[in-house]
Amino acid sequence: MENKTLLQMRGIDKHFGATHALKGIDLTLERGEVLGLIGENGAGKSTIIKILSGAYGMDAGEILIDGVPVNIGNPRASQALGISTIYQELTLFPDLNAVDNILAGREICRDGTGSSLISPLDRQRMRKEARQILTEELGIDIDLTVPVRQLSLAEKQLVEIARSLHSQAQIIIMDEPTEALESQERERLFAITDRMRLSGRAVIYVSHLLDELVKVCDKVMVMRDGANVATQPVSEVSVETIISKMIGRDLGQKYADKTPPSGEVILRANRLGVNGRFDDVSFELQKGEILGFAGLDGAGKQDVVRAIYGVVPFNMGDISVDGKSLTAGSISGAKAAGVGLMPADRKTEGLFLDKSLEWNITIAESTKSRSSSLRLSDLKASAGAYMRSMSIRARSVDQSVGDLSGGNQQKAMLARWLQTKPKVLVLEEPTRGVDIKSKAEIYRQVVDAAAAGTSFIVVSADSPELLGLCHRILVMHSGRVAAELDASTTDAETIAYYSVQTTGEHR
Ligand SMILES: Nc1ncnc2c1ncn2[C@@H]1O[C@H](COP(=O)(O)OP(=O)(O)OP(=O)(O)O)[C@@H](O)[C@H]1O
Ligand SMILES: [Mg+2]
């Protein structure tokens, strides 16, 4: 009989220069088990995963698979050992279709070999194998003929999972797989982890969404500061105990108390539209108000804020800030009027990864300050203050942002935008990838900035976040505002209702 224990990590230690990222980690994974990995931003979750996937070496410790010590020197060795990692930044070939991606490196030729130099590819068999994994193993149906770049993020993720199954992976690792997914897509992923469990494989699942973790996992491992502080079956823990183990105390109040907005209108959108994207969107934003935009992906919420910021030119209606109209499609015009936008995709649009934390937080200020009297030491102090108030985990403000953990990068980006003190700040998915304690800190920063006069537009797929953080919520559906809700009197069900109200719509 096969060993029940599939993976053991013993005494794993890892340093990055002066950072002691992993301090003697022990981890055991059984066949048929889904293990949840939880911990604050910077606790060391991704580092464990990168060691397992062969991206990083370790300083000390040993890894056993099926009771046999193994050496995971590089990503290829990791795959050969049956470990497959689904990263957030997907590793598919965008121009190839799903079949070619799933069988990449394991193509089948007509003469039965894997070398297409000698014999042409047996496309029919390749398609059959890909389809078999997708339908029989994963229970899904996606278009196999189009380049995967045309698929949705969720579908791409599924292609990655199918690829790992085709490679006979036994250990599937997912680092924050649902952060960018919608609720139905999440459910589908949960169903897939169930199938993995039933087939005797094992899953390591990293997420900051604790409700989700207790639903999906059999066992949770809580990390704090590079150490494993608890490993327990989920049946024996509550979300509250997980939080207190994770942060060393109770969370306290998650959402800060809001100050009512001033009544003075700062931004006015009048019958705004972009051909083919959204139509007839009108609303007013008051000074000190936090306005939420809800709705499914593709409903238009992201297009509206991008039109306001000038990324997408609007061709109907108008927007004014402080009574002055904005020019369609002009980012510089929006900036000059005092509008800022923090994009959802921090890696490609937001941060300079090779630059320091200080540089990233204060860049916008320092370009302005060339003509003013702001001194570098002031910028450093300001960056340091944000680092403390938002618990950005870094050795100092001089550390490169690229060396920070995912959640800490997100916090650095938000600090930078708050630091610019715009009149209107648009935040897209402000707490994606952020741990629960840091979320509370971010909400406090936003509410404080609003009380001091900044107005916010928050776009988020997380309804509880909109309800807790915002004064008012606009729900978008099919490119139109379907409802305007007072956040203090509505609930997540109502938001969901207006998000999907019409039936029979194909998306
Ligand atoms: N390549 C690197 N160079 C230097 N330091 C690093 C590197 N990768 C990670 N670290 C540091 O190691 C620690 C652990 O980071 P890790 O990415 O494992 O955290 P995490 O638990 O995944 O956090 P998050 O929830 O934010 O994703 C952090 O202090 C981080 O700054
Ligand atoms: Mg991480």
XYZ file of C-alpha atoms and ligand atoms in Angstrom:
539
model
C 0.000 0.000 0.000
C 1.129 3.515 -0.667
C 2.386 5.617 2.174
C -0.321 7.812 3.641
C 2.161 10.562 4.401
C 3.034 12.152 1.092
C 5.216 15.064 2.078
C 7.263 15.938 5.115
C 9.273 19.108 5.625
C 11.491 19.078 8.690
C 13.319 21.973 10.282
C 13.302 24.164 7.196
C 15.341 27.328 7.642
C 15.703 30.170 5.199
C 17.416 33.571 5.325
C 17.308 36.412 2.822
C 20.299 38.471 3.893
C 19.358 39.786 7.325
C 15.762 38.546 7.068
C 15.166 35.232 8.809
C 12.180 34.198 6.696
C 11.689 30.604 7.883
C 12.668 29.447 11.338
C 12.692 25.671 11.531
C 9.412 24.893 9.772
C 7.878 21.419 10.124
C 5.040 20.478 7.805
C 3.323 17.170 7.092
C 0.937 16.509 4.236
C -1.100 13.320 3.952
C -2.586 11.863 0.798
C -6.136 13.064 0.277
C -5.541 16.118 2.427
C -6.012 19.816 1.736
C -3.727 21.848 3.967
C -4.398 25.561 4.420
C -1.456 27.858 5.042
C -2.327 31.039 6.891
C -0.382 33.948 8.306
C 0.142 37.678 8.206
C 1.767 39.313 5.203
C 5.434 38.412 5.307
C 4.965 35.412 7.608
C 6.770 33.128 5.139
C 3.997 31.284 3.272
C 5.220 31.954 -0.243
C 8.779 31.192 0.810
C 7.775 27.663 1.845
C 6.035 27.237 -1.474
C 8.957 28.548 -3.463
C 11.243 26.063 -1.713
C 8.878 23.233 -2.617
C 8.631 24.412 -6.204
C 12.398 24.671 -6.566
C 12.503 28.436 -6.997
C 14.494 28.963 -3.769
C 17.013 26.742 -2.012
C 16.897 26.269 1.771
C 19.615 26.912 4.335
C 18.824 23.922 6.542
C 16.271 21.143 6.949
C 15.081 18.188 4.928
C 12.208 17.278 2.660
C 10.821 13.749 2.275
C 8.342 12.512 -0.293
C 6.772 9.140 0.436
C 9.300 8.817 3.237
C 12.297 9.249 0.953
C 14.609 12.267 1.349
C 14.617 14.357 -1.820
C 16.652 17.188 -3.198
C 14.589 19.913 -4.874
C 17.290 21.878 -6.569
C 15.289 23.589 -9.306
C 11.759 23.832 -10.739
C 12.337 20.875 -13.049
C 13.313 18.629 -10.131
C 10.215 19.767 -8.261
C 7.962 18.804 -11.176
C 9.708 15.474 -11.595
C 8.914 14.763 -7.943
C 5.219 15.268 -8.640
C 4.904 18.780 -7.220
C 2.952 21.317 -9.216
C 2.542 24.956 -8.289
C -0.233 27.181 -9.578
C 1.080 30.704 -9.256
C -0.980 33.854 -9.392
C 1.110 35.099 -12.250
C 0.203 32.259 -14.546
C 2.864 30.506 -16.556
C 0.886 29.551 -19.652
C 1.944 30.210 -23.240
C -0.611 32.899 -24.123
C -0.607 32.290 -27.871
C -1.100 28.534 -27.681
C -4.469 26.908 -27.137
C -5.458 24.956 -24.033
C -4.491 21.572 -25.541
C -0.965 22.681 -26.365
C -0.597 24.256 -22.947
C -1.856 21.223 -21.064
C 0.457 18.899 -22.999
C 3.400 21.296 -23.266
C 6.604 19.277 -22.989
C 4.620 16.035 -23.216
C 3.343 16.264 -26.787
C 2.235 13.077 -28.498
C 3.429 12.242 -32.021
C 1.776 10.036 -34.594
C 4.510 7.416 -34.262
C 3.938 7.367 -30.501
C 7.137 9.222 -29.609
C 7.373 12.680 -28.096
C 9.643 14.113 -30.788
C 7.919 16.223 -33.388
C 11.160 16.450 -35.370
C 10.693 12.872 -36.522
C 6.931 12.554 -36.743
C 4.054 15.021 -36.896
C 2.004 15.629 -33.751
C -1.004 13.459 -33.140
C -3.361 16.380 -32.583
C -6.419 14.225 -32.282
C -4.996 12.216 -29.413
C -3.639 15.315 -27.727
C -7.054 16.948 -27.869
C -8.646 13.791 -26.502
C -6.266 13.652 -23.542
C -6.732 17.337 -22.736
C -10.491 17.035 -22.978
C -10.467 13.937 -20.777
C -8.654 15.751 -17.993
C -10.857 18.809 -18.244
C -14.173 17.003 -18.328
C -13.544 13.809 -16.381
C -11.055 14.975 -13.790
C -12.045 18.596 -13.388
C -15.632 18.519 -14.571
C -15.360 21.646 -16.716
C -15.827 22.651 -20.291
C -13.661 25.275 -21.954
C -12.882 26.256 -25.531
C -9.847 24.249 -26.654
C -9.404 25.999 -29.970
C -8.655 29.608 -29.029
C -5.321 30.934 -27.735
C -5.483 30.846 -23.932
C -4.955 34.586 -23.821
C -8.602 34.848 -24.878
C -9.798 32.844 -21.871
C -10.860 34.388 -18.573
C -8.440 34.393 -15.662
C -10.395 31.582 -14.003
C -10.250 29.470 -17.151
C -6.530 30.050 -17.487
C -6.098 28.897 -13.920
C -8.041 25.738 -14.754
C -5.786 25.094 -17.743
C -2.816 25.339 -15.386
C -4.424 22.861 -13.047
C -5.179 20.526 -15.953
C -1.558 20.766 -17.000
C -0.394 19.763 -13.541
C -2.767 16.788 -13.547
C -1.509 15.687 -16.938
C 2.010 15.735 -15.534
C 0.841 13.261 -12.865
C 1.364 15.773 -10.089
C 0.607 14.409 -6.622
C 1.053 17.620 -4.686
C -0.786 20.641 -6.031
C 0.117 23.979 -4.509
C -2.055 27.051 -4.891
C -0.820 30.421 -3.630
C -3.843 32.724 -3.194
C -5.744 31.154 -6.094
C -9.075 32.877 -5.546
C -8.003 36.466 -4.878
C -8.987 37.530 -8.375
C -11.887 35.143 -8.940
C -15.615 35.737 -8.757
C -17.870 33.744 -6.502
C -19.042 31.124 -9.024
C -15.488 30.576 -10.173
C -14.429 30.137 -6.578
C -17.052 27.463 -6.042
C -15.740 25.628 -9.073
C -12.211 25.725 -7.696
C -13.435 24.353 -4.359
C -15.118 21.488 -6.184
C -11.801 20.768 -7.867
C -9.904 20.641 -4.578
C -12.500 18.075 -3.484
C -11.739 15.960 -6.503
C -8.010 16.147 -5.719
C -8.728 14.955 -2.226
C -10.820 12.023 -3.458
C -8.203 10.985 -5.982
C -5.607 10.641 -3.226
C -3.580 13.661 -4.219
C -2.837 16.440 -1.759
C -3.217 20.196 -1.906
C -1.462 23.060 -0.146
C -3.690 26.092 -0.235
C -2.601 29.609 0.708
C -5.246 32.264 1.254
C -6.077 35.301 3.355
C -9.766 34.576 3.032
C -10.290 32.697 6.252
C -13.949 31.804 5.772
C -12.936 30.162 2.541
C -10.033 28.302 4.107
C -12.104 26.661 6.791
C -14.514 25.555 4.075
C -11.937 24.096 1.710
C -9.251 22.674 3.977
C -8.961 19.637 6.228
C -6.160 21.084 8.293
C -4.744 24.559 8.797
C -1.204 25.580 9.585
C -0.854 29.039 11.094
C 2.444 30.852 10.583
C 3.751 33.851 12.419
C 7.050 35.538 11.789
C 8.619 32.605 9.941
C 7.522 29.991 12.459
C 4.708 27.466 12.577
C 2.597 28.457 15.588
C -0.211 25.903 15.231
C -1.392 23.058 13.021
C -4.924 21.842 13.629
C -7.811 20.095 11.907
C -10.323 22.734 10.776
C -13.046 20.889 12.637
C -11.339 21.974 15.852
C -10.814 25.677 15.124
C -12.950 28.736 14.498
C -12.040 31.715 12.341
C -11.622 33.725 15.565
C -9.080 31.326 17.049
C -7.171 31.265 13.776
C -6.999 35.062 13.804
C -5.788 35.257 17.373
C -3.114 32.615 16.713
C -2.078 34.462 13.600
C -1.744 37.937 15.075
C -1.196 37.034 18.714
C -4.360 38.773 19.941
C -7.979 39.365 19.003
C -8.581 41.448 15.923
C -10.831 43.994 17.584
C -12.859 46.242 15.340
C -12.340 45.455 11.670
C -13.998 48.513 10.156
C -13.260 51.967 11.518
C -16.094 54.372 12.384
C -16.833 56.696 9.499
C -17.373 60.430 9.564
C -20.372 61.552 7.464
C -19.347 63.369 4.258
C -19.481 67.149 4.129
C -22.350 67.569 1.682
C -20.153 69.589 -0.662
C -19.976 67.913 -4.094
C -16.424 67.415 -5.377
C -16.949 65.179 -8.406
C -19.956 64.988 -10.677
C -20.440 62.381 -13.429
C -23.305 63.223 -15.734
C -24.719 60.611 -18.145
C -21.252 59.237 -18.670
C -20.729 56.550 -21.291
C -18.096 54.690 -23.259
C -19.316 52.955 -26.403
C -19.810 49.268 -25.829
C -18.685 49.377 -22.195
C -21.165 51.361 -20.126
C -23.898 53.875 -20.547
C -25.752 56.668 -18.795
C -23.812 56.616 -15.530
C -24.582 59.628 -13.329
C -23.527 60.195 -9.736
C -22.139 62.784 -7.369
C -19.295 62.309 -4.946
C -19.053 64.489 -1.863
C -15.988 65.770 -0.125
C -14.965 63.176 2.448
C -17.286 60.542 1.013
C -16.314 56.915 0.404
C -18.340 55.637 -2.544
C -18.267 51.958 -3.475
C -18.749 50.374 -6.899
C -20.022 46.806 -6.884
C -20.955 44.445 -9.705
C -19.662 41.402 -11.515
C -16.571 41.422 -13.694
C -17.521 42.968 -16.997
C -20.485 44.865 -15.560
C -18.594 48.099 -16.154
C -17.403 49.194 -12.711
C -13.772 49.121 -13.715
C -14.461 50.908 -16.995
C -16.251 53.759 -15.212
C -13.357 54.527 -12.888
C -10.860 54.158 -15.700
C -12.866 56.672 -17.716
C -12.755 59.085 -14.783
C -8.984 58.723 -14.554
C -8.604 59.192 -18.320
C -7.313 55.684 -19.101
C -10.370 54.966 -21.236
C -11.767 57.998 -23.104
C -15.468 58.539 -22.505
C -17.522 59.629 -25.495
C -20.815 60.456 -23.831
C -21.660 62.747 -20.959
C -19.159 64.609 -18.801
C -17.233 64.547 -15.540
C -16.328 67.554 -13.480
C -14.085 67.932 -10.462
C -14.621 71.049 -8.375
C -16.902 72.349 -11.122
C -14.293 72.016 -13.872
C -14.870 69.511 -16.674
C -12.286 66.819 -17.327
C -10.973 66.129 -20.825
C -11.906 62.650 -22.057
C -8.957 60.273 -22.182
C -6.502 62.577 -20.450
C -4.703 61.013 -17.475
C -2.609 64.126 -17.020
C -5.789 66.208 -16.962
C -7.348 63.951 -14.330
C -4.176 64.109 -12.233
C -3.988 67.878 -12.520
C -7.601 68.070 -11.323
C -6.609 66.067 -8.250
C -7.742 62.555 -9.202
C -5.599 59.511 -8.386
C -6.118 55.834 -9.223
C -4.573 52.852 -7.532
C -4.867 49.964 -10.007
C -5.821 46.415 -9.076
C -2.811 44.899 -10.768
C 0.025 46.109 -8.573
C 2.797 44.249 -10.392
C 2.435 45.626 -13.862
C 0.901 48.998 -13.224
C 1.694 50.128 -9.749
C 5.119 49.646 -8.304
C 8.776 49.953 -9.212
C 9.972 46.619 -7.857
C 13.691 47.316 -8.007
C 13.340 50.609 -6.146
C 13.198 51.058 -2.383
C 10.119 51.267 -0.237
C 10.872 54.914 0.462
C 11.272 55.716 -3.214
C 8.015 53.979 -4.061
C 6.004 55.659 -1.313
C 7.335 59.148 -1.930
C 8.014 59.192 -5.673
C 4.986 61.295 -6.490
C 5.864 63.788 -3.745
C 9.520 64.019 -4.634
C 8.836 64.874 -8.258
C 6.658 67.725 -7.039
C 9.152 68.785 -4.413
C 11.912 69.629 -6.838
C 10.496 73.102 -6.936
C 9.400 73.166 -3.316
C 11.394 73.033 -0.144
C 10.561 69.433 0.817
C 13.757 67.800 1.947
C 14.801 64.207 1.452
C 14.916 63.631 5.181
C 11.260 64.663 5.372
C 10.387 62.164 2.663
C 12.193 59.448 4.569
C 10.316 60.327 7.757
C 7.029 60.326 5.891
C 7.725 56.926 4.312
C 8.707 55.605 7.739
C 5.476 56.869 9.252
C 3.396 55.029 6.655
C 5.489 51.907 7.126
C 4.635 51.922 10.834
C 0.993 52.925 10.633
C 0.238 50.295 7.996
C 2.560 47.637 9.457
C 4.483 47.286 6.219
C 6.879 44.475 7.018
C 10.318 45.446 5.748
C 13.747 45.763 7.322
C 13.823 49.495 6.611
C 12.490 52.034 4.134
C 15.591 51.313 2.049
C 14.581 47.742 1.215
C 13.576 47.032 -2.400
C 9.843 46.699 -2.846
C 10.432 43.619 -5.019
C 11.809 41.788 -1.960
C 8.656 42.372 0.063
C 5.907 39.795 0.338
C 2.843 40.228 -1.885
C 0.624 41.805 0.749
C 3.304 44.223 1.849
C 3.717 45.416 -1.724
C 0.015 46.142 -1.804
C 0.291 48.211 1.368
C 3.261 50.127 -0.046
C 1.228 51.030 -3.083
C -1.671 52.303 -1.023
C 0.715 54.352 1.139
C 2.074 55.959 -1.984
C -1.348 57.013 -3.185
C -2.433 58.317 0.212
C 0.798 60.243 0.438
C -0.059 62.198 -2.722
C -3.187 63.499 -0.928
C -5.401 63.742 -4.023
C -8.878 65.269 -3.889
C -10.405 62.084 -5.260
C -8.674 58.743 -4.889
C -9.938 55.718 -6.788
C -8.944 52.414 -5.209
C -9.355 49.212 -7.174
C -9.435 46.110 -4.968
C -7.541 47.893 -2.188
C -7.016 44.853 0.046
C -6.455 42.045 -2.411
C -3.815 39.711 -0.973
C -3.715 41.600 2.316
C -3.953 39.806 5.655
C -6.883 40.447 7.941
C -5.022 42.633 10.408
C -3.571 44.807 7.658
C -7.017 45.092 6.124
C -8.245 46.700 9.327
C -5.268 49.093 9.205
C -5.978 49.998 5.597
C -9.641 50.698 6.356
C -8.568 52.959 9.210
C -6.203 54.896 6.889
C -8.922 55.379 4.284
C -11.535 56.470 6.814
C -9.065 58.914 8.414
C -8.099 60.372 5.037
C -11.802 60.763 4.195
C -12.420 62.555 7.496
C -9.565 64.895 6.526
C -11.310 65.707 3.239
C -10.168 63.186 0.611
C -12.998 61.566 -1.348
C -12.741 57.912 -2.315
C -14.191 55.694 -4.988
C -13.636 52.051 -4.080
C -14.057 49.279 -6.635
C -14.202 45.883 -5.017
C -15.496 42.383 -5.652
C -15.696 41.903 -1.894
C -19.184 43.006 -0.818
C -18.524 42.880 2.949
C -15.590 45.214 2.352
C -17.769 47.725 0.503
C -20.424 47.510 3.210
C -17.935 48.069 6.018
C -15.829 50.749 4.374
C -18.157 52.876 2.246
C -20.908 55.391 2.882
C -22.777 54.573 -0.293
C -22.619 51.814 -2.914
C -23.494 51.872 -6.618
C -24.164 48.442 -8.079
C -23.362 48.086 -11.787
C -25.054 45.612 -14.059
C -24.580 45.307 -17.847
C -22.914 48.684 -18.076
C -25.538 50.585 -16.103
C -26.063 51.594 -12.513
C -28.629 49.068 -11.298
C -28.958 50.386 -7.758
C -27.711 53.031 -5.374
C -27.570 51.700 -1.813
C -26.902 53.242 1.575
C -24.134 51.038 2.995
C -25.419 51.349 6.538
C -28.818 49.881 5.728
C -28.126 47.335 2.985
C -26.477 43.913 2.922
C -24.438 41.556 0.722
C -27.558 39.734 -0.506
C -28.997 42.979 -1.844
C -25.751 43.773 -3.656
C -25.730 40.274 -5.142
C -29.376 40.643 -6.174
C -28.748 43.831 -8.160
C -25.504 42.440 -9.614
C -27.273 39.559 -11.337
C -30.886 40.777 -11.474
C -31.671 39.950 -15.097
C -31.730 36.289 -15.957
C -30.737 34.615 -19.174
C -27.802 36.926 -19.702
C -24.846 35.147 -21.175
C -21.460 36.313 -19.972
N 13.534 37.336 -2.767
C 13.526 37.879 -1.531
N 14.527 38.689 -1.108
C 14.533 39.225 0.128
N 13.571 39.015 1.052
C 12.556 38.212 0.689
C 12.466 37.604 -0.607
N 11.339 36.868 -0.661
C 10.738 37.007 0.535
N 11.470 37.805 1.362
C 11.131 38.154 2.744
O 10.814 36.957 3.447
C 9.700 37.164 4.317
C 8.596 36.188 4.001
O 8.010 36.521 2.761
P 6.872 35.659 2.049
O 6.742 36.173 0.667
O 7.154 34.218 2.238
O 5.580 36.069 2.910
P 4.063 35.609 2.755
O 3.703 34.905 4.006
O 3.877 34.887 1.487
O 3.294 37.008 2.746
P 2.024 37.544 1.864
O 0.821 37.137 2.630
O 2.167 39.031 1.896
O 2.115 36.973 0.498
C 9.326 38.627 4.177
O 9.957 39.358 5.205
C 9.890 39.011 2.823
O 10.205 40.392 2.767
Mg 2.859 35.339 -0.377
